[in-house]
Amino acid sequence: MDTIKKLFAQKLMDIQAIKLQPANPFTWASGWHSPIYTDNRKTLGYPEVRSFVKLELCHLIQQQFPEADAVAGVATGAIAQGALVADELGLPYCYVRPKPKDHGMGNQVEGELKQGARVVVVEDLISTGGSSLKAVEALRQAGAEVVGMVASFTYGFPVAAEAFENAGVRLVTLSDYEAVLQQASATGYIRQEDLAVLQEWRKNPSEWGK
């Protein structure tokens, strides 16, 4: 498995940005029960991890989307990461709200975005992909060409993979659920008997634990 994926997975666990609790599941805002909770915003509070995320996302963009000439962050989780990446790359930056403002100019895309800009989208976490792809649609409606998306972490749900494929968006991430499970198992972060529970959850997360 990719070294960066395992390294970042370990960093997330070290700062408890990822918590695994198979015996005491979390409840997500969607109502889903889950043995994992991820809060990538915590990386902002740790300078070394924050810098790691910034530089590795930049490397992904340079390697996978070298044609990008602008960066867009998805509100709210990736506003800061997107700005850090754009600054490091010396590219124009904007961010995308979940929906247009109900006052002022009614903007959904905030910042200067030139028509025809080749935008790479920065996201912090991919679950079903719904909110991320709404941001892509907003950018396209604003006249941008979305060349792809980079994200810190993905759960790797099949429904997300299908949604990204249907939207014609290529997604590349720093780490993923498989890397977390492998690293957590190897380091004793979780018990070996918990692995089966964690693997079963991802097969049907909306129904798990009911």
Short mmCIF file of C-alpha atoms in Angstrom, two decimals:
data_model
loop_
_atom_site.label_atom_id
_atom_site.label_comp_id
_atom_site.label_asym_id
_atom_site.label_seq_id
_atom_site.Cartn_x
_atom_site.Cartn_y
_atom_site.Cartn_z
CA MET A 1 0.00 0.00 0.00
CA ASP A 2 1.15 3.52 -0.74
CA THR A 3 3.56 4.80 1.93
CA ILE A 4 1.94 8.25 2.07
CA LYS A 5 -1.48 6.70 2.69
CA LYS A 6 -0.23 4.72 5.67
CA LEU A 7 1.85 7.61 6.99
CA PHE A 8 -1.06 10.03 6.87
CA ALA A 9 -3.43 7.47 8.37
CA GLN A 10 -1.05 7.19 11.32
CA LYS A 11 -0.82 10.97 11.69
CA LEU A 12 -4.62 11.23 11.77
CA MET A 13 -4.83 8.58 14.46
CA ASP A 14 -1.99 10.15 16.45
CA ILE A 15 -3.93 13.41 16.82
CA GLN A 16 -7.25 11.57 17.19
CA ALA A 17 -8.64 13.12 14.03
CA ILE A 18 -9.78 9.56 13.36
CA LYS A 19 -11.41 7.58 16.14
CA LEU A 20 -12.36 3.91 15.86
CA GLN A 21 -14.98 2.61 18.30
CA PRO A 22 -16.55 -0.63 17.04
CA ALA A 23 -18.02 -1.41 20.47
CA ASN A 24 -19.39 2.11 21.02
CA PRO A 25 -20.44 3.44 17.61
CA PHE A 26 -20.89 7.08 16.71
CA THR A 27 -24.05 8.56 15.18
CA TRP A 28 -23.41 10.75 12.14
CA ALA A 29 -25.52 13.78 11.24
CA SER A 30 -27.15 11.61 8.58
CA GLY A 31 -28.38 9.27 11.30
CA TRP A 32 -26.01 6.49 10.23
CA HIS A 33 -24.35 4.49 13.00
CA SER A 34 -20.63 4.20 12.47
CA PRO A 35 -17.61 2.63 14.20
CA ILE A 36 -15.43 5.46 12.85
CA TYR A 37 -15.46 9.23 13.22
CA THR A 38 -13.22 11.51 11.19
CA ASP A 39 -12.53 15.19 11.85
CA ASN A 40 -9.80 16.42 9.51
CA ARG A 41 -10.23 19.96 10.81
CA LYS A 42 -8.09 18.87 13.74
CA THR A 43 -5.06 18.83 11.44
CA LEU A 44 -5.19 22.65 11.40
CA GLY A 45 -4.24 22.73 15.09
CA TYR A 46 -1.02 20.77 14.58
CA PRO A 47 1.53 22.74 12.51
CA GLU A 48 3.54 19.69 11.42
CA VAL A 49 0.44 17.79 10.30
CA ARG A 50 -1.05 20.92 8.72
CA SER A 51 2.12 21.42 6.69
CA PHE A 52 2.16 17.74 5.71
CA VAL A 53 -1.41 17.95 4.39
CA LYS A 54 -0.67 21.15 2.48
CA LEU A 55 2.48 19.86 0.81
CA GLU A 56 1.15 16.40 -0.01
CA LEU A 57 -2.04 17.82 -1.53
CA CYS A 58 0.15 20.11 -3.60
CA HIS A 59 2.19 17.11 -4.74
CA LEU A 60 -0.99 15.28 -5.75
CA ILE A 61 -2.14 18.26 -7.79
CA GLN A 62 1.23 18.68 -9.49
CA GLN A 63 1.37 14.98 -10.33
CA GLN A 64 -2.25 14.28 -11.21
CA PHE A 65 -3.67 17.63 -12.36
CA PRO A 66 -0.75 19.71 -13.68
CA GLU A 67 -3.10 21.60 -16.00
CA ALA A 68 -4.95 23.22 -13.09
CA ASP A 69 -4.70 27.00 -13.03
CA ALA A 70 -7.02 27.67 -10.06
CA VAL A 71 -7.98 26.03 -6.76
CA ALA A 72 -11.40 25.79 -5.11
CA GLY A 73 -12.07 24.66 -1.54
CA VAL A 74 -15.34 23.09 -0.42
CA ALA A 75 -17.00 24.81 2.56
CA THR A 76 -16.57 24.53 5.32
CA GLY A 77 -14.12 21.75 6.04
CA ALA A 78 -11.72 22.41 3.16
CA ILE A 79 -11.73 26.22 3.07
CA ALA A 80 -8.50 26.44 5.06
CA GLN A 81 -6.75 23.53 3.33
CA GLY A 82 -7.71 24.89 -0.07
CA ALA A 83 -6.33 28.32 0.76
CA LEU A 84 -3.07 26.83 2.05
CA VAL A 85 -2.68 24.76 -1.12
CA ALA A 86 -3.48 27.66 -3.45
CA ASP A 87 -0.98 29.86 -1.64
CA GLU A 88 1.76 27.22 -1.88
CA LEU A 89 1.10 26.72 -5.60
CA GLY A 90 0.69 30.43 -6.29
CA LEU A 91 -2.73 29.93 -7.88
CA PRO A 92 -6.01 31.88 -7.68
CA TYR A 93 -8.40 30.63 -5.01
CA CYS A 94 -12.12 30.52 -4.33
CA TYR A 95 -14.38 28.45 -2.13
CA VAL A 96 -17.81 26.97 -2.68
CA ARG A 97 -20.72 27.29 -0.26
CA PRO A 98 -23.24 24.45 0.16
CA LYS A 99 -25.86 26.77 -1.35
CA PRO A 100 -26.05 30.38 -2.56
CA LYS A 101 -26.23 33.11 0.06
CA ASP A 102 -29.71 34.44 0.75
CA HIS A 103 -28.43 38.02 0.95
CA GLY A 104 -25.98 40.38 -0.75
CA MET A 105 -24.85 39.11 -4.15
CA GLY A 106 -26.29 35.65 -3.54
CA ASN A 107 -22.96 34.01 -4.28
CA GLN A 108 -22.31 30.32 -3.98
CA VAL A 109 -18.77 30.55 -5.31
CA GLU A 110 -16.83 33.07 -3.23
CA GLY A 111 -13.71 34.66 -4.67
CA GLU A 112 -12.56 35.55 -8.16
CA LEU A 113 -13.08 32.79 -10.72
CA LYS A 114 -12.28 33.49 -14.35
CA GLN A 115 -14.47 32.01 -17.06
CA GLY A 116 -12.93 28.82 -18.36
CA ALA A 117 -10.58 28.44 -15.40
CA ARG A 118 -9.25 24.91 -15.03
CA VAL A 119 -10.04 24.25 -11.39
CA VAL A 120 -8.86 21.54 -9.06
CA VAL A 121 -11.20 21.11 -6.10
CA VAL A 122 -9.84 20.54 -2.60
CA GLU A 123 -11.98 18.58 -0.14
CA ASP A 124 -11.24 17.29 3.35
CA LEU A 125 -13.44 14.18 3.58
CA ILE A 126 -15.36 12.06 1.09
CA SER A 127 -18.26 9.98 2.38
CA THR A 128 -21.09 9.57 -0.14
CA GLY A 129 -19.66 12.32 -2.33
CA GLY A 130 -22.92 14.27 -2.47
CA SER A 131 -21.78 17.60 -1.03
CA SER A 132 -18.46 17.45 -2.87
CA LEU A 133 -20.13 16.95 -6.22
CA LYS A 134 -22.62 19.76 -5.54
CA ALA A 135 -19.58 22.02 -5.28
CA VAL A 136 -18.34 20.69 -8.62
CA GLU A 137 -21.70 21.47 -10.22
CA ALA A 138 -21.66 25.01 -8.80
CA LEU A 139 -18.21 25.60 -10.25
CA ARG A 140 -19.28 24.30 -13.64
CA GLN A 141 -22.33 26.54 -13.61
CA ALA A 142 -20.02 29.44 -12.80
CA GLY A 143 -18.11 28.74 -16.01
CA ALA A 144 -15.16 26.73 -14.68
CA GLU A 145 -13.72 23.51 -16.03
CA VAL A 146 -13.24 21.11 -13.12
CA VAL A 147 -10.16 19.03 -13.91
CA GLY A 148 -10.39 16.88 -10.77
CA MET A 149 -10.56 16.73 -7.00
CA VAL A 150 -8.04 16.02 -4.27
CA ALA A 151 -9.08 15.14 -0.73
CA SER A 152 -7.45 14.27 2.55
CA PHE A 153 -9.47 11.13 3.21
CA THR A 154 -12.17 8.89 1.76
CA TYR A 155 -14.22 6.07 3.26
CA GLY A 156 -14.24 4.44 -0.17
CA PHE A 157 -17.97 3.79 -0.30
CA PRO A 158 -19.09 2.22 -3.60
CA VAL A 159 -21.89 4.79 -3.83
CA ALA A 160 -19.27 7.56 -3.84
CA ALA A 161 -17.18 5.89 -6.53
CA GLU A 162 -20.28 5.56 -8.70
CA ALA A 163 -21.29 9.19 -8.10
CA PHE A 164 -17.85 10.51 -9.06
CA GLU A 165 -17.78 8.36 -12.17
CA ASN A 166 -21.23 9.54 -13.25
CA ALA A 167 -20.19 13.17 -12.68
CA GLY A 168 -17.02 12.71 -14.71
CA VAL A 169 -14.76 13.76 -11.82
CA ARG A 170 -11.47 12.05 -11.03
CA LEU A 171 -10.77 11.85 -7.30
CA VAL A 172 -7.35 11.35 -5.70
CA THR A 173 -6.90 11.17 -1.92
CA LEU A 174 -4.02 11.28 0.57
CA SER A 175 -5.38 8.34 2.54
CA ASP A 176 -8.38 6.06 2.79
CA TYR A 177 -10.30 3.65 4.99
CA GLU A 178 -8.24 0.61 3.98
CA ALA A 179 -5.00 2.37 4.96
CA VAL A 180 -6.48 3.28 8.34
CA LEU A 181 -7.57 -0.30 9.03
CA GLN A 182 -4.22 -1.73 8.05
CA GLN A 183 -2.27 0.80 10.08
CA ALA A 184 -4.59 0.56 13.08
CA SER A 185 -4.30 -3.21 13.06
CA ALA A 186 -0.52 -3.20 12.64
CA THR A 187 0.05 -0.76 15.49
CA GLY A 188 -2.48 -2.15 17.95
CA TYR A 189 -4.75 0.89 17.67
CA ILE A 190 -7.59 -1.62 17.33
CA ARG A 191 -7.96 -5.26 18.33
CA GLN A 192 -7.69 -7.89 15.61
CA GLU A 193 -11.22 -9.08 16.38
CA ASP A 194 -12.54 -5.59 15.60
CA LEU A 195 -11.33 -5.74 12.00
CA ALA A 196 -14.27 -7.84 10.81
CA VAL A 197 -16.73 -5.36 12.32
CA LEU A 198 -15.00 -2.41 10.69
CA GLN A 199 -14.87 -4.12 7.31
CA GLU A 200 -18.52 -5.18 7.52
CA TRP A 201 -19.67 -1.63 8.26
CA ARG A 202 -18.42 -0.22 4.97
CA LYS A 203 -20.41 -2.76 2.94
CA ASN A 204 -23.73 -1.21 3.96
CA PRO A 205 -23.13 1.78 6.29
CA SER A 206 -26.67 3.15 6.10
CA GLU A 207 -28.11 -0.06 7.59
CA TRP A 208 -25.27 -1.08 9.90
CA GLY A 209 -26.10 -1.21 13.59
CA LYS A 210 -29.87 -0.95 13.16
#
